[in-house]
Coordinates of C-alpha atoms in Angstrom, one line a residue:
M1 CA 16.6 11.1 -24.8
K2 CA 14.4 12.8 -22.2
K3 CA 12.4 9.5 -21.8
I4 CA 15.6 7.5 -21.3
L5 CA 16.8 9.9 -18.6
L6 CA 13.4 9.8 -16.9
A7 CA 13.5 6.0 -17.0
I8 CA 17.0 5.9 -15.5
A9 CA 16.0 8.4 -12.8
G10 CA 13.0 6.2 -12.0
L11 CA 15.1 3.1 -11.7
L12 CA 17.5 4.8 -9.4
I13 CA 14.7 5.9 -7.1
V14 CA 13.2 2.4 -7.1
A15 CA 16.7 0.9 -6.4
N16 CA 17.2 3.3 -3.6
L17 CA 13.7 2.5 -2.1
H18 CA 14.4 -1.2 -2.3
A19 CA 17.7 -0.7 -0.4
Q20 CA 16.4 1.4 2.4
E21 CA 15.0 0.4 5.7
L22 CA 11.3 1.0 6.2
P23 CA 10.8 4.4 7.7
D24 CA 9.5 4.9 11.2
T25 CA 7.2 7.8 10.0
E26 CA 4.0 8.0 12.1
I27 CA 0.7 7.2 10.5
K28 CA -2.7 6.9 12.3
D29 CA -4.8 3.8 12.8
V30 CA -8.2 5.1 11.6
N31 CA -10.0 2.6 13.8
S32 CA -8.3 3.2 17.1
G33 CA -7.1 6.8 16.5
K34 CA -3.7 5.8 17.7
K35 CA -0.5 6.9 15.9
I36 CA 2.0 4.1 15.0
A37 CA 5.3 4.1 13.2
F38 CA 4.9 2.7 9.7
N39 CA 7.7 0.1 10.2
Q40 CA 5.7 -1.2 13.2
T41 CA 2.7 -2.0 11.0
I42 CA 4.8 -4.6 9.2
E43 CA 4.7 -8.1 10.9
K44 CA 8.2 -9.5 10.9
G45 CA 8.5 -12.8 9.1
K46 CA 5.4 -12.2 7.0
I47 CA 4.8 -10.7 3.6
T48 CA 2.8 -7.5 3.5
V49 CA 1.0 -5.9 0.6
I50 CA 0.2 -2.2 1.1
S51 CA -2.2 -0.2 -1.0
F52 CA -1.8 3.6 -0.8
W53 CA -5.0 5.3 -1.8
A54 CA -7.3 8.4 -1.4
T55 CA -11.0 8.8 -1.1
W56 CA -11.1 11.0 -4.3
C57 CA -9.2 8.3 -6.3
I58 CA -11.5 6.1 -8.3
P59 CA -8.7 3.7 -9.5
C60 CA -7.6 3.3 -5.9
K61 CA -11.1 2.3 -4.8
K62 CA -11.3 -0.2 -7.7
E63 CA -8.0 -1.7 -6.8
I64 CA -8.8 -2.1 -3.1
K65 CA -12.2 -3.5 -3.9
S66 CA -10.7 -6.1 -6.3
M67 CA -8.1 -7.0 -3.7
S68 CA -10.5 -7.3 -0.8
M69 CA -12.9 -9.6 -2.8
K70 CA -10.0 -11.9 -3.6
L71 CA -8.3 -11.9 -0.2
P72 CA -10.2 -14.8 1.3
A73 CA -9.2 -17.2 -1.5
W74 CA -5.7 -15.8 -1.7
K75 CA -5.1 -16.3 2.0
K76 CA -5.8 -20.0 1.5
E77 CA -2.9 -20.1 -0.9
A78 CA -0.3 -17.8 0.8
D79 CA 0.2 -16.4 4.3
F80 CA 0.5 -12.6 4.0
N81 CA -1.0 -9.4 5.4
Y82 CA -2.8 -6.7 3.5
I83 CA -3.2 -3.1 4.7
T84 CA -4.2 0.2 3.2
I85 CA -3.0 3.7 3.9
S86 CA -4.9 6.8 2.8
I87 CA -3.1 9.9 1.8
D88 CA -6.1 12.1 2.4
E89 CA -5.8 15.1 4.6
A90 CA -6.5 14.9 8.4
R91 CA -9.9 16.5 8.0
A92 CA -11.0 13.6 5.7
E93 CA -10.3 11.0 8.4
G94 CA -14.0 10.5 9.1
I95 CA -14.7 10.0 5.4
V96 CA -11.9 7.4 5.2
R97 CA -13.4 5.5 8.2
T98 CA -16.9 5.7 6.9
Y99 CA -15.8 4.5 3.5
A100 CA -13.8 1.6 4.8
I101 CA -16.6 0.5 7.1
S102 CA -19.2 0.8 4.3
Q103 CA -17.0 -1.5 2.1
G104 CA -16.7 -4.1 4.9
W105 CA -12.9 -3.9 5.1
T106 CA -11.6 -6.4 7.6
F107 CA -7.9 -5.5 7.1
P108 CA -6.1 -2.6 8.9
F109 CA -6.4 0.8 7.4
Y110 CA -4.4 3.9 8.2
I111 CA -4.1 7.5 7.2
D112 CA -1.0 9.5 6.3
A113 CA -2.7 12.8 6.9
N114 CA 0.3 15.1 6.4
S115 CA 1.8 13.0 3.6
D116 CA 5.0 12.5 5.7
L117 CA 5.1 8.8 4.8
K118 CA 4.4 9.5 1.2
R119 CA 7.4 11.9 1.1
S120 CA 9.7 9.5 3.0
L121 CA 8.9 6.7 0.5
S122 CA 9.3 9.1 -2.5
F123 CA 6.2 8.3 -4.5
Q124 CA 4.0 10.9 -6.2
N125 CA 0.7 9.3 -7.2
V126 CA -1.9 6.9 -6.0
P127 CA -2.8 4.1 -6.4
Y128 CA 0.6 3.0 -5.2
T129 CA 1.1 -0.6 -4.2
M130 CA 4.1 -2.0 -2.3
I131 CA 5.1 -5.5 -1.3
I132 CA 7.3 -6.0 1.7
D133 CA 9.0 -9.4 2.0
K134 CA 9.5 -11.5 5.1
S135 CA 12.7 -9.7 6.0
G136 CA 11.1 -6.3 5.9
K137 CA 12.5 -5.1 2.6
V138 CA 10.5 -3.5 -0.2
V139 CA 10.6 -6.0 -3.1
F140 CA 7.9 -4.6 -5.4
T141 CA 6.3 -1.2 -6.1
H142 CA 3.7 -0.2 -8.7
T143 CA 1.9 3.0 -9.5
G144 CA -1.5 3.0 -11.1
Y145 CA -4.2 0.3 -11.5
E146 CA -5.6 -1.7 -14.4
E147 CA -8.3 -4.3 -13.9
G148 CA -6.6 -7.6 -13.3
G149 CA -3.4 -6.0 -12.0
E150 CA -4.1 -7.5 -8.6
S151 CA -3.4 -10.9 -10.0
E152 CA 0.2 -9.8 -10.8
I153 CA 0.5 -8.6 -7.2
F154 CA -0.7 -12.0 -5.8
A155 CA 1.6 -13.9 -8.2
K156 CA 4.5 -12.0 -6.6
V157 CA 3.2 -12.8 -3.1
K158 CA 3.0 -16.5 -3.9
E159 CA 6.5 -16.4 -5.4
L160 CA 7.8 -14.8 -2.2
S161 CA 6.0 -17.2 0.1
K162 CA 7.7 -20.3 -1.3

């Protein structure tokens, strides 16, 4: 019974998330050091995949590495943006920047240093992946990472881009 109630509560949270507008919570562009509203990071008329992660999260790093390796081929099949948002504390911003540069990330990466965005999106754990459709609505969310899970994400992107 407890599992059923938890499942129903989870579905209600996801349904609420899918119905809401994207928050204007500020996050920081790690490259420029400028703060930007989250909803301004989403290009209108374009699908966006977002990976929330942390420097201490091994599955997060595996997911982003898998995604970044496949991005060049995927971008030939579908037009979409990919960004990452670290939930590390402000004092780890340098570590986030160094890690991203060392991995050769060519996509935007941000930091949600006070977890304000994380709270406004109501998720608890990373890795947390989100897909925003062309109209700016959340159409998919997923917590956790299993090898090969990025293929499911890309399948949804292709479906949305038709």
